Coordinates of C-alpha atoms and ligand atoms in Angstrom, one line a residue:
X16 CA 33.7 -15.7 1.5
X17 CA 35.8 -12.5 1.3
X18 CA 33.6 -9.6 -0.3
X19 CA 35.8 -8.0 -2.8
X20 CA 34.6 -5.3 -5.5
X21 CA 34.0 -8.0 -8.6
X22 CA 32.3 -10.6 -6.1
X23 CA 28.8 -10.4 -6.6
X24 CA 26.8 -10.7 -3.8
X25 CA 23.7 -13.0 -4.1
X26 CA 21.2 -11.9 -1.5
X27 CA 18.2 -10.8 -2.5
X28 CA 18.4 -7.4 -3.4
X29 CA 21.9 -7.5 -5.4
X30 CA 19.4 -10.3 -7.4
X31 CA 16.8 -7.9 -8.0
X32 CA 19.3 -5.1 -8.8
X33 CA 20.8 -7.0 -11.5
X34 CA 24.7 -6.7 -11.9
X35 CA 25.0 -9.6 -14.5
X36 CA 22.0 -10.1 -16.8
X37 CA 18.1 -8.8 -15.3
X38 CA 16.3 -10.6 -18.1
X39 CA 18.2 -14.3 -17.6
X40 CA 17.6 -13.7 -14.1
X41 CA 13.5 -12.8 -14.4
X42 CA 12.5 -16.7 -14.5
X43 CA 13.9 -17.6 -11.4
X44 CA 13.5 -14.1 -9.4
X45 CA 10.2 -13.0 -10.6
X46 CA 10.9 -9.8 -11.2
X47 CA 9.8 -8.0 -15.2
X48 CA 12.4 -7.8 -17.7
X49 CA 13.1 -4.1 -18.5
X50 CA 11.3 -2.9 -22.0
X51 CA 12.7 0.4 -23.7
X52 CA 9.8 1.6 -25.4
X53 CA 10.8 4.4 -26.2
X54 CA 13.6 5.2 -28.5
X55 CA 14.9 8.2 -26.5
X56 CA 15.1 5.7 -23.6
X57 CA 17.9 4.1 -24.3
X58 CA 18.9 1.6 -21.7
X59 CA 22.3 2.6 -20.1
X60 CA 25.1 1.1 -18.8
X61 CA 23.9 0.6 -15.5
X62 CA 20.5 -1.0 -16.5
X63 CA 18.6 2.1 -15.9
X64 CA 17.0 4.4 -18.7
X65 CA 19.5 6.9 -20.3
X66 CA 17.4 9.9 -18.9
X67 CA 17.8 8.5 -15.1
X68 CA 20.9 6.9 -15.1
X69 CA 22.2 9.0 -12.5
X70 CA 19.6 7.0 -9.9
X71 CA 20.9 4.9 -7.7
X72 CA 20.5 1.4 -9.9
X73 CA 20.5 -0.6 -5.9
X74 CA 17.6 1.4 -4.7
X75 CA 15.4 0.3 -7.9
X76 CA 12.9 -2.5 -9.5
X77 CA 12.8 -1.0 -13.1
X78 CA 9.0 -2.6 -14.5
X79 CA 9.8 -0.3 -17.5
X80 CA 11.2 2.7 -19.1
X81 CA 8.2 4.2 -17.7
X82 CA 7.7 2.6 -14.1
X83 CA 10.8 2.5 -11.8
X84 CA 10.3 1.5 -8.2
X85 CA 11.8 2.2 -5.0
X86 CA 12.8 -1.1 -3.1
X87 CA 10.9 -1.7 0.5
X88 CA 14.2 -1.5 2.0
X89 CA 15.5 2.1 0.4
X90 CA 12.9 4.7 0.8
X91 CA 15.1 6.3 3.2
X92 CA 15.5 5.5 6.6
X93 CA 16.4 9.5 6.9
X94 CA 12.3 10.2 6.4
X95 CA 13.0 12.2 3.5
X96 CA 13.6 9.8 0.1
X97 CA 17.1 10.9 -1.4
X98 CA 16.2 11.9 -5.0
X99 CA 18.8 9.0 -6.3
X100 CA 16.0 6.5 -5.0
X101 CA 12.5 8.0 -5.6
X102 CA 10.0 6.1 -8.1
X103 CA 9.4 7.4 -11.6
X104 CA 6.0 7.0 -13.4
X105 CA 5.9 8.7 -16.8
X106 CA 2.8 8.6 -19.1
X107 CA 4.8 10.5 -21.3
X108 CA 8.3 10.7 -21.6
X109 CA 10.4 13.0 -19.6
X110 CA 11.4 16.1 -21.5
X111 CA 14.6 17.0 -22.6
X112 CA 16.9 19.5 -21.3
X113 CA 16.4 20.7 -25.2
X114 CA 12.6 21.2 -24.9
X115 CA 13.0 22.4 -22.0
X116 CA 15.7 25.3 -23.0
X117 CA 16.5 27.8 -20.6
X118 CA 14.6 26.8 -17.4
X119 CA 14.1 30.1 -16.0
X120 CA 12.0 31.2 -18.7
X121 CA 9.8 28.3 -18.5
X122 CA 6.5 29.7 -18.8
X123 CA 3.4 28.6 -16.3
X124 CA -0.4 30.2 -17.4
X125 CA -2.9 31.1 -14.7
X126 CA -6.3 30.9 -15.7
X127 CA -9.7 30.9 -14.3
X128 CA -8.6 33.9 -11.7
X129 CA -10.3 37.4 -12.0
X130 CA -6.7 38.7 -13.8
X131 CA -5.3 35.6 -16.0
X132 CA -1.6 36.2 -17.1
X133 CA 1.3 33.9 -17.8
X134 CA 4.5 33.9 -15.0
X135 CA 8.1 33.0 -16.5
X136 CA 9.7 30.7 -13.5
X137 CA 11.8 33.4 -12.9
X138 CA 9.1 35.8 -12.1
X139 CA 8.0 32.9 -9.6
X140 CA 10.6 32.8 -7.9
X141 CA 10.9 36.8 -7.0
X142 CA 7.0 36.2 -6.0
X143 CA 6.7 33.7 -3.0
X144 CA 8.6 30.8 -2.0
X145 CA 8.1 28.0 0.7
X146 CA 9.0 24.7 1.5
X147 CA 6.9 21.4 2.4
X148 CA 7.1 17.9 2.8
X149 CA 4.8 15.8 1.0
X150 CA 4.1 12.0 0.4
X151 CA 3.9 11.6 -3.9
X152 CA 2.6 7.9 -4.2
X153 CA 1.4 6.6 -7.7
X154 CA -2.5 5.6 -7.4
X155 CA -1.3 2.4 -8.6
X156 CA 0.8 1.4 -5.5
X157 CA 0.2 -2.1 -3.9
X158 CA -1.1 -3.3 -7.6
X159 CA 1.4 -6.1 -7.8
X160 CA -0.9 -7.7 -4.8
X161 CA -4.4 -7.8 -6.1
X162 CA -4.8 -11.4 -7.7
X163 CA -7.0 -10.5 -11.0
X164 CA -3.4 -9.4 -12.0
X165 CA -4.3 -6.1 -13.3
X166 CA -2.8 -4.2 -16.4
X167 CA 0.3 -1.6 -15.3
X168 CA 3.4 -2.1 -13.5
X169 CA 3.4 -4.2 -10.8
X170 CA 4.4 -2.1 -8.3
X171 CA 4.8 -3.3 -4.2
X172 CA 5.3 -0.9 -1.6
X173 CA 8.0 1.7 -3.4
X174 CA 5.8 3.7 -6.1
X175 CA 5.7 6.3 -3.1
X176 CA 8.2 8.5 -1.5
X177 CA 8.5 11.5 0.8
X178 CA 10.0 14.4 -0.4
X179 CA 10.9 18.3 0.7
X180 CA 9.5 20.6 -2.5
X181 CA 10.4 24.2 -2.5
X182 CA 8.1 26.3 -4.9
X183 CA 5.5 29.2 -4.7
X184 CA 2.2 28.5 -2.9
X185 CA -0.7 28.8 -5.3
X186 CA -2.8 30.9 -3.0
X187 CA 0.2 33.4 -3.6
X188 CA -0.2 33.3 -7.3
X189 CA -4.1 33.4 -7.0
X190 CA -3.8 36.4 -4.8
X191 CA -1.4 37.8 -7.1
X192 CA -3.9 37.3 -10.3
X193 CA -7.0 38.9 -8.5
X194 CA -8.3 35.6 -7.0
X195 CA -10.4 32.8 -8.3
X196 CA -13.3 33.6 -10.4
X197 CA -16.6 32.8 -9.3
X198 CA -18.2 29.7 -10.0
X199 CA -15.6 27.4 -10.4
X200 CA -15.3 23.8 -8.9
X201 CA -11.8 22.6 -9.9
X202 CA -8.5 23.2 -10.0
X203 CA -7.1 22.0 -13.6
X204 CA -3.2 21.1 -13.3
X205 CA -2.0 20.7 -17.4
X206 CA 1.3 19.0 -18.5
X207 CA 3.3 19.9 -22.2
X208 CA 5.2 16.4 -22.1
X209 CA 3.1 15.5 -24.4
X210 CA 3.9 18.4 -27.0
X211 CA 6.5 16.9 -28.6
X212 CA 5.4 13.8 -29.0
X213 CA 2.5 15.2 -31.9
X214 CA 0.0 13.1 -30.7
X215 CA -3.3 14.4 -30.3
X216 CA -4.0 16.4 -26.7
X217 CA -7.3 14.7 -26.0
X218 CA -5.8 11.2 -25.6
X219 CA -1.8 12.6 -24.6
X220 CA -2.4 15.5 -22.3
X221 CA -1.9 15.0 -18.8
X222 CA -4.3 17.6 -17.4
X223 CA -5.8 17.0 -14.1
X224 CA -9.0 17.9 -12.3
X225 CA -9.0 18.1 -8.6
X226 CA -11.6 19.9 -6.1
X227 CA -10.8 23.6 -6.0
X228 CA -10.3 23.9 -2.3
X229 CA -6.7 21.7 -2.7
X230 CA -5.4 25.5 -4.1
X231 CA -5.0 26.3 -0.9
X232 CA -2.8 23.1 0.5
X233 CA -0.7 23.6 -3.4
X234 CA 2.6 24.7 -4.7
X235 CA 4.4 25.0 -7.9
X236 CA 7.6 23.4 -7.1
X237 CA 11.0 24.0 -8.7
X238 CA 13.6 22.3 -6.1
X239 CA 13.2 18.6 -5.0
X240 CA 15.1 17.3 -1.6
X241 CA 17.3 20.7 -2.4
X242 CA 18.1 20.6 -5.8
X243 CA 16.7 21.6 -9.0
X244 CA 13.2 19.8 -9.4
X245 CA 14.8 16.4 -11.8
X246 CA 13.8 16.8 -15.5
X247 CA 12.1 13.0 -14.7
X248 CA 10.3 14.6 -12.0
X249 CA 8.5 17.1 -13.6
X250 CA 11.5 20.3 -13.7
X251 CA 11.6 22.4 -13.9
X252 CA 8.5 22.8 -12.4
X253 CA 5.3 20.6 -11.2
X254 CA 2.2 21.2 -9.2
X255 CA 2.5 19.7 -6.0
X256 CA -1.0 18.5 -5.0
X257 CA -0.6 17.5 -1.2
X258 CA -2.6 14.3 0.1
X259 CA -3.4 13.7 -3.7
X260 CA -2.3 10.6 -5.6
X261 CA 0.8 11.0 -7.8
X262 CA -1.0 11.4 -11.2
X263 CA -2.8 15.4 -10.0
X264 CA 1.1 16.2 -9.7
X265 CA 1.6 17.1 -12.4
X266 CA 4.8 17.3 -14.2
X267 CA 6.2 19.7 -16.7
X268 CA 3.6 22.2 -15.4
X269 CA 2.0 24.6 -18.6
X270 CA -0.9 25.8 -17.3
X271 CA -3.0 25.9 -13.9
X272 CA -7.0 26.9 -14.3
X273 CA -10.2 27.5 -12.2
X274 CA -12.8 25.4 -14.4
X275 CA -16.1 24.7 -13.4
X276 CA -16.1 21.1 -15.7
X277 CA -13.5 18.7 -14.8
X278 CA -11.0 18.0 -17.5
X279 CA -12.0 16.0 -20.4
X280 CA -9.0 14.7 -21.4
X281 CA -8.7 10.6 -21.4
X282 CA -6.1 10.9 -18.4
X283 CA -8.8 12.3 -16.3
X284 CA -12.3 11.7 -17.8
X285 CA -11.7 8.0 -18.6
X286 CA -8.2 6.9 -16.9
X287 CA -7.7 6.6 -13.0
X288 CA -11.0 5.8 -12.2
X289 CA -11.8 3.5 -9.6
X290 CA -14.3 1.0 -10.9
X291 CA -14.9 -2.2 -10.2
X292 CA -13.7 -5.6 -11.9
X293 CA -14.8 -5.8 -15.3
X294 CA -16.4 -2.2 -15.4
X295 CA -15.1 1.3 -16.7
X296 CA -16.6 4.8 -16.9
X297 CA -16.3 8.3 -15.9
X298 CA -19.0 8.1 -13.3
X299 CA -16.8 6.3 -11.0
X300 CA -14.4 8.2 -8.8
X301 CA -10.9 9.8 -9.6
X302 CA -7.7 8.9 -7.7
X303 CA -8.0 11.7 -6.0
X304 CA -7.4 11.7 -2.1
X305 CA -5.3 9.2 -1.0
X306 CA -6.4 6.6 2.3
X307 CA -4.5 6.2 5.1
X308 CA -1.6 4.0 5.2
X309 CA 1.6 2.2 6.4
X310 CA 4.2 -0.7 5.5
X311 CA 7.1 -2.2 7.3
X312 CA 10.6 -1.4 5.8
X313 CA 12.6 -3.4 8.3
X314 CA 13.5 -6.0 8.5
X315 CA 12.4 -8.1 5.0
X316 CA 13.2 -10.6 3.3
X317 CA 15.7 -8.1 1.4
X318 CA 17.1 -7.1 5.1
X319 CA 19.5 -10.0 5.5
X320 CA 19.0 -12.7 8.2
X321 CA 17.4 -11.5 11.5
X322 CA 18.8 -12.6 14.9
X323 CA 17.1 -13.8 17.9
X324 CA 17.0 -11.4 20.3
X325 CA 15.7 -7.9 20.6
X326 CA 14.4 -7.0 17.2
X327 CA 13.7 -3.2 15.6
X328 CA 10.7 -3.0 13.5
X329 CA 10.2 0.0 11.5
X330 CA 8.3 1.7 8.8
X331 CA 6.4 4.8 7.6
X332 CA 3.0 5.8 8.3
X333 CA 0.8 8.4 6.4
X334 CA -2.5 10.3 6.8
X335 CA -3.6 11.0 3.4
X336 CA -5.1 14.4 3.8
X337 CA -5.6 14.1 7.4
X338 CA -2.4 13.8 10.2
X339 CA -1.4 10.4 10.9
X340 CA -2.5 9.9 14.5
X341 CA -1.2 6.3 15.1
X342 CA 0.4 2.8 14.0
X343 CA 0.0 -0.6 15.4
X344 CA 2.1 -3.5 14.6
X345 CA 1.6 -7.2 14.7
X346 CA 4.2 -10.2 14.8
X347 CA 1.4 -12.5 14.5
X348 CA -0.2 -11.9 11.0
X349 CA -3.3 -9.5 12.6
X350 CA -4.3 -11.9 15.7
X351 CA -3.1 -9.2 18.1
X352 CA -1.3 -5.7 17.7
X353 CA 0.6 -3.4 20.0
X354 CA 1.3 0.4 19.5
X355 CA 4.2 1.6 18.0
X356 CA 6.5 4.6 18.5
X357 CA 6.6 7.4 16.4
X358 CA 10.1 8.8 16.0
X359 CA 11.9 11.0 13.8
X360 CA 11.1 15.0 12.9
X361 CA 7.2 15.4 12.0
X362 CA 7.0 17.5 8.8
X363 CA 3.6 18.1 8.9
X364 CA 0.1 15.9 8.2
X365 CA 1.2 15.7 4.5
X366 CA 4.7 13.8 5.0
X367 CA 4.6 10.5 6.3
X368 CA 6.1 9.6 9.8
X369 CA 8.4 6.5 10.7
X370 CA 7.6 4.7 13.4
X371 CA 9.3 2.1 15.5
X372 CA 8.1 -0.6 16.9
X373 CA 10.6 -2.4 19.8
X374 CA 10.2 -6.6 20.3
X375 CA 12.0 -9.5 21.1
X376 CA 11.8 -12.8 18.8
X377 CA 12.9 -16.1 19.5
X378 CA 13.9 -18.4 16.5
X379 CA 10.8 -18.6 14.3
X380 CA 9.0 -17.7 11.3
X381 CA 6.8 -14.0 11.7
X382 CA 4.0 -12.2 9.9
X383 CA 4.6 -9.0 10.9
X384 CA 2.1 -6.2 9.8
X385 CA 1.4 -2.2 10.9
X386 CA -1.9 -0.7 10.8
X387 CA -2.1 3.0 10.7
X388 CA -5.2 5.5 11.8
X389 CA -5.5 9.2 11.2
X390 CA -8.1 9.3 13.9
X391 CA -10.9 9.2 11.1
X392 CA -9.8 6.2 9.0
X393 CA -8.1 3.0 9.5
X394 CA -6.0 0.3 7.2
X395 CA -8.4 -2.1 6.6
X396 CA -7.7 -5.8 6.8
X397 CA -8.2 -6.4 2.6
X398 CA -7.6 -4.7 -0.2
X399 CA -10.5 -2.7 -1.9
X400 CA -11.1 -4.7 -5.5
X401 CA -10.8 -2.9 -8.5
X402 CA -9.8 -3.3 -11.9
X403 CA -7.0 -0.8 -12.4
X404 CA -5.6 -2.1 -9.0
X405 CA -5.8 1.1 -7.5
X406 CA -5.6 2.7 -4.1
X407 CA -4.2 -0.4 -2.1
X408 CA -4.1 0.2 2.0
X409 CA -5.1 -3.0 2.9
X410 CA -2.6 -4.2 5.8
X411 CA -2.2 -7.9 5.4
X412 CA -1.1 -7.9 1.7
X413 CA 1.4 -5.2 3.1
X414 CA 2.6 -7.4 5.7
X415 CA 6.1 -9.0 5.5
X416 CA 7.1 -12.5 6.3
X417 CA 10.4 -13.1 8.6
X418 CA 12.6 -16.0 9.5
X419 CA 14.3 -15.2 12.8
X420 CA 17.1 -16.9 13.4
Ligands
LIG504 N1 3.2 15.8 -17.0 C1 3.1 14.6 -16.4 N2 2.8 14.6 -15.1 C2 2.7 13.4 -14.4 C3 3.0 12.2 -15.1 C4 3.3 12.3 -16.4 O1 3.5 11.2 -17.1 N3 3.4 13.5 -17.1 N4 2.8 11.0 -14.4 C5 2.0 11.1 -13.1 C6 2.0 9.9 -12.3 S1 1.0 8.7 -12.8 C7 2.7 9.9 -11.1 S2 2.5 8.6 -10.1 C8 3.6 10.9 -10.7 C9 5.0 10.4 -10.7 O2 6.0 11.3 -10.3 P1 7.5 11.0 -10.3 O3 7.8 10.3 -11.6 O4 8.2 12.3 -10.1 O5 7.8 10.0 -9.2 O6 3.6 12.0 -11.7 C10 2.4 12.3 -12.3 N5 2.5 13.5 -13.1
LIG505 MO1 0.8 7.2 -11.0

């Protein structure tokens, strides 16, 4: 059949993508029909939110208004994510170019350092700048695997992406306020999305706790991939909080402190704790670092039909706090692995790295897995249970089925 303009195209990702009707579709194609929640989240015409309809509506699986994620496939095969196809997690809903007024007066408060004081992003700017390449991956990526079905989007493989921030490095800023005070333990990252929603800090505020010594891997970024940081990112400016899960980014940055208590708001002291099944509590840990990891992004089963012959399997590999060192691949569902390639630029041990892994398949069906080390860890085999559904690096759930051909 001819592919013309108005002939919809029924593999599998035009299904998931939705050009007629998402919800009749969600039966037969398992996917979740999009909720608006919010009413400043209308639904455009394209199927996304209102405040993201300038994403690129192919790249996305929209769970919600407030959890949009990245297909296997179209996490970039140029290492960096394009901004048009990186996730979106909101606890809150993204503020509005109206809250946010003029951007270069956003104001940023630095406490907890010997001289506090309050920086417009203007005054940032003229103060330090640098760029970096880090991995932001919701602590919730890989839930849609674990089997107790646990509450929160059901995310796969694409609630992480790569990405080039350009901001100010906080050591800059600490240096510039006098240094850290003495006897502090954390550094405490605090959000306003929630101010103009009126509901009550404690239970709204997304402030976030992490071990003090990440100051010195952090930046406050204002450019994304080369543009002005997204309003649903975070603009104009977040906390970039390299090898830490998504959540200790935080977004529509007010404040950045030296505490020596960990926040007690619910986002840190009760949510994003990794307990087990059926338990909850602040004594179990935060989703802080993140584990090393890997997954295949082609070929899938959204990759079209694969040919017999010499096949090209690739995907990304990263380190968590440490570099990743190497990946392994599989075509036989874990009974034996071989090394793959690493190719592409490497941006450093926060980014992830693509690697390549070069085979020849005769007609068949393949379970084809990676397993990635960063010389300390490795991906284990199975997934670590938990009730949130949190921290997934387990390779065999990550593992894609093929039919060659
Ligand atoms: N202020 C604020 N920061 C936030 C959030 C939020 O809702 N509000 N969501 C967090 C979560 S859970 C994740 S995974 C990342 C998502 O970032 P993104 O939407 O830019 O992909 O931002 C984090 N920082
Ligand atoms: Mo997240």
């Amino acid at each position: 059949m001819k592919k013309t303009k108005n002939t919809p195209n029924l593999n599998r990702r035009n299904f998931l993508a939705g050009t007629a009707s998402v919800a009749g579709l969600a039966a037969t194609a398992s996917i979740v029909p999009i909720t608006i929640a919010n009413a400043n989240h209308k639904e455009g015409s394209k199927g996304l939110p209102d405040f993201i309809s300038w994403k690129n509506r192919d790249a996305l699986i929209v769970h919600s208004d407030k959890g949009i994620e990245t297909h296997r496939s179209a996490i970039g095969e140029g290492l960096v994510t394009p901004n048009a196809n990186v996730y979106i997690r909101n606890n809150m809903p993204t503020m509005s170019d109206a809250q946010i007024g003029d951007r270069n007066n956003w104001k940023v408060s630095i406490e907890g350092v010997n001289n506090p004081k309050s920086f417009t992003l203007a005054e940032l700017k003229a103060m330090g700048t640098t760029t970096m390449a880090t991995v932001l991956q919701c602590s919730g990526n890989g839930r849609g695997f674990f089997e107790h079905k646990p509450r929160g989007s059901q995310w796969k493989t694409g609630a992480a992406a790569c990405v080039m921030w350009t901001g100010i490095p906080v050591k800059t800023l600490v240096d510039a306020c006098g240094g850290i005070t003495s006897g502090t333990t954390f550094m405490t990252s605090a959000g306003i999305d929630h101010e103009p929603t009126g509901l009550d800090p404690m239970k709204a505020m997304i402030e976030r706790s992490v071990p003090k010594e990440v100051y010195k891997d952090a930046i406050l970024a204002w450019d994304m991939n080369g543009v002005p940081l997204p309003n649903s990112h975070g603009g104009p400016l977040r906390m970039i909080t390299p090898g830490y899960f998504g959540i200790n980014n935080v977004k529509h940055l007010g404040k950045v402190s030296f505490t020596s208590e960990e926040s007690q708001v619910k986002y840190m002291k009760s949510s994003y704790r990794i307990s087990p099944i059926g338990k909850k509590g602040s004594q179990y840990p935060s989703c802080w670092e993140m584990p090393v990891k890997s997954w295949i992004t082609r070929p899938t089963d959204e990759t079209g039909t694969v040919k017999a012959g010499k096949v090209q399997i690739v995907g990304v590999a990263m380190g968590g706090t440490r570099k990743v060192r190497s990946v392994k691949v599989s075509v036989d569902g874990g009974k034996s692995w071989k090394k793959a390639k690493f190719v592409g630029p490497d941006l450093g041990k926060f980014a992830w790295r693509q690697f390549v892994f070069e085979t020849t398949l005769s007609a068949g069906t393949y379970n084809i897995a990676s397993l990635a080390s960063n010389g300390r860890d490795k991906q284990p085999e199975l997934r670590m249970e938990n009730r949130r559904g949190y921290a997934h690096n387990g390779w065999k759930d990550h593992s894609v089925n093929i039919t060659v051909v």
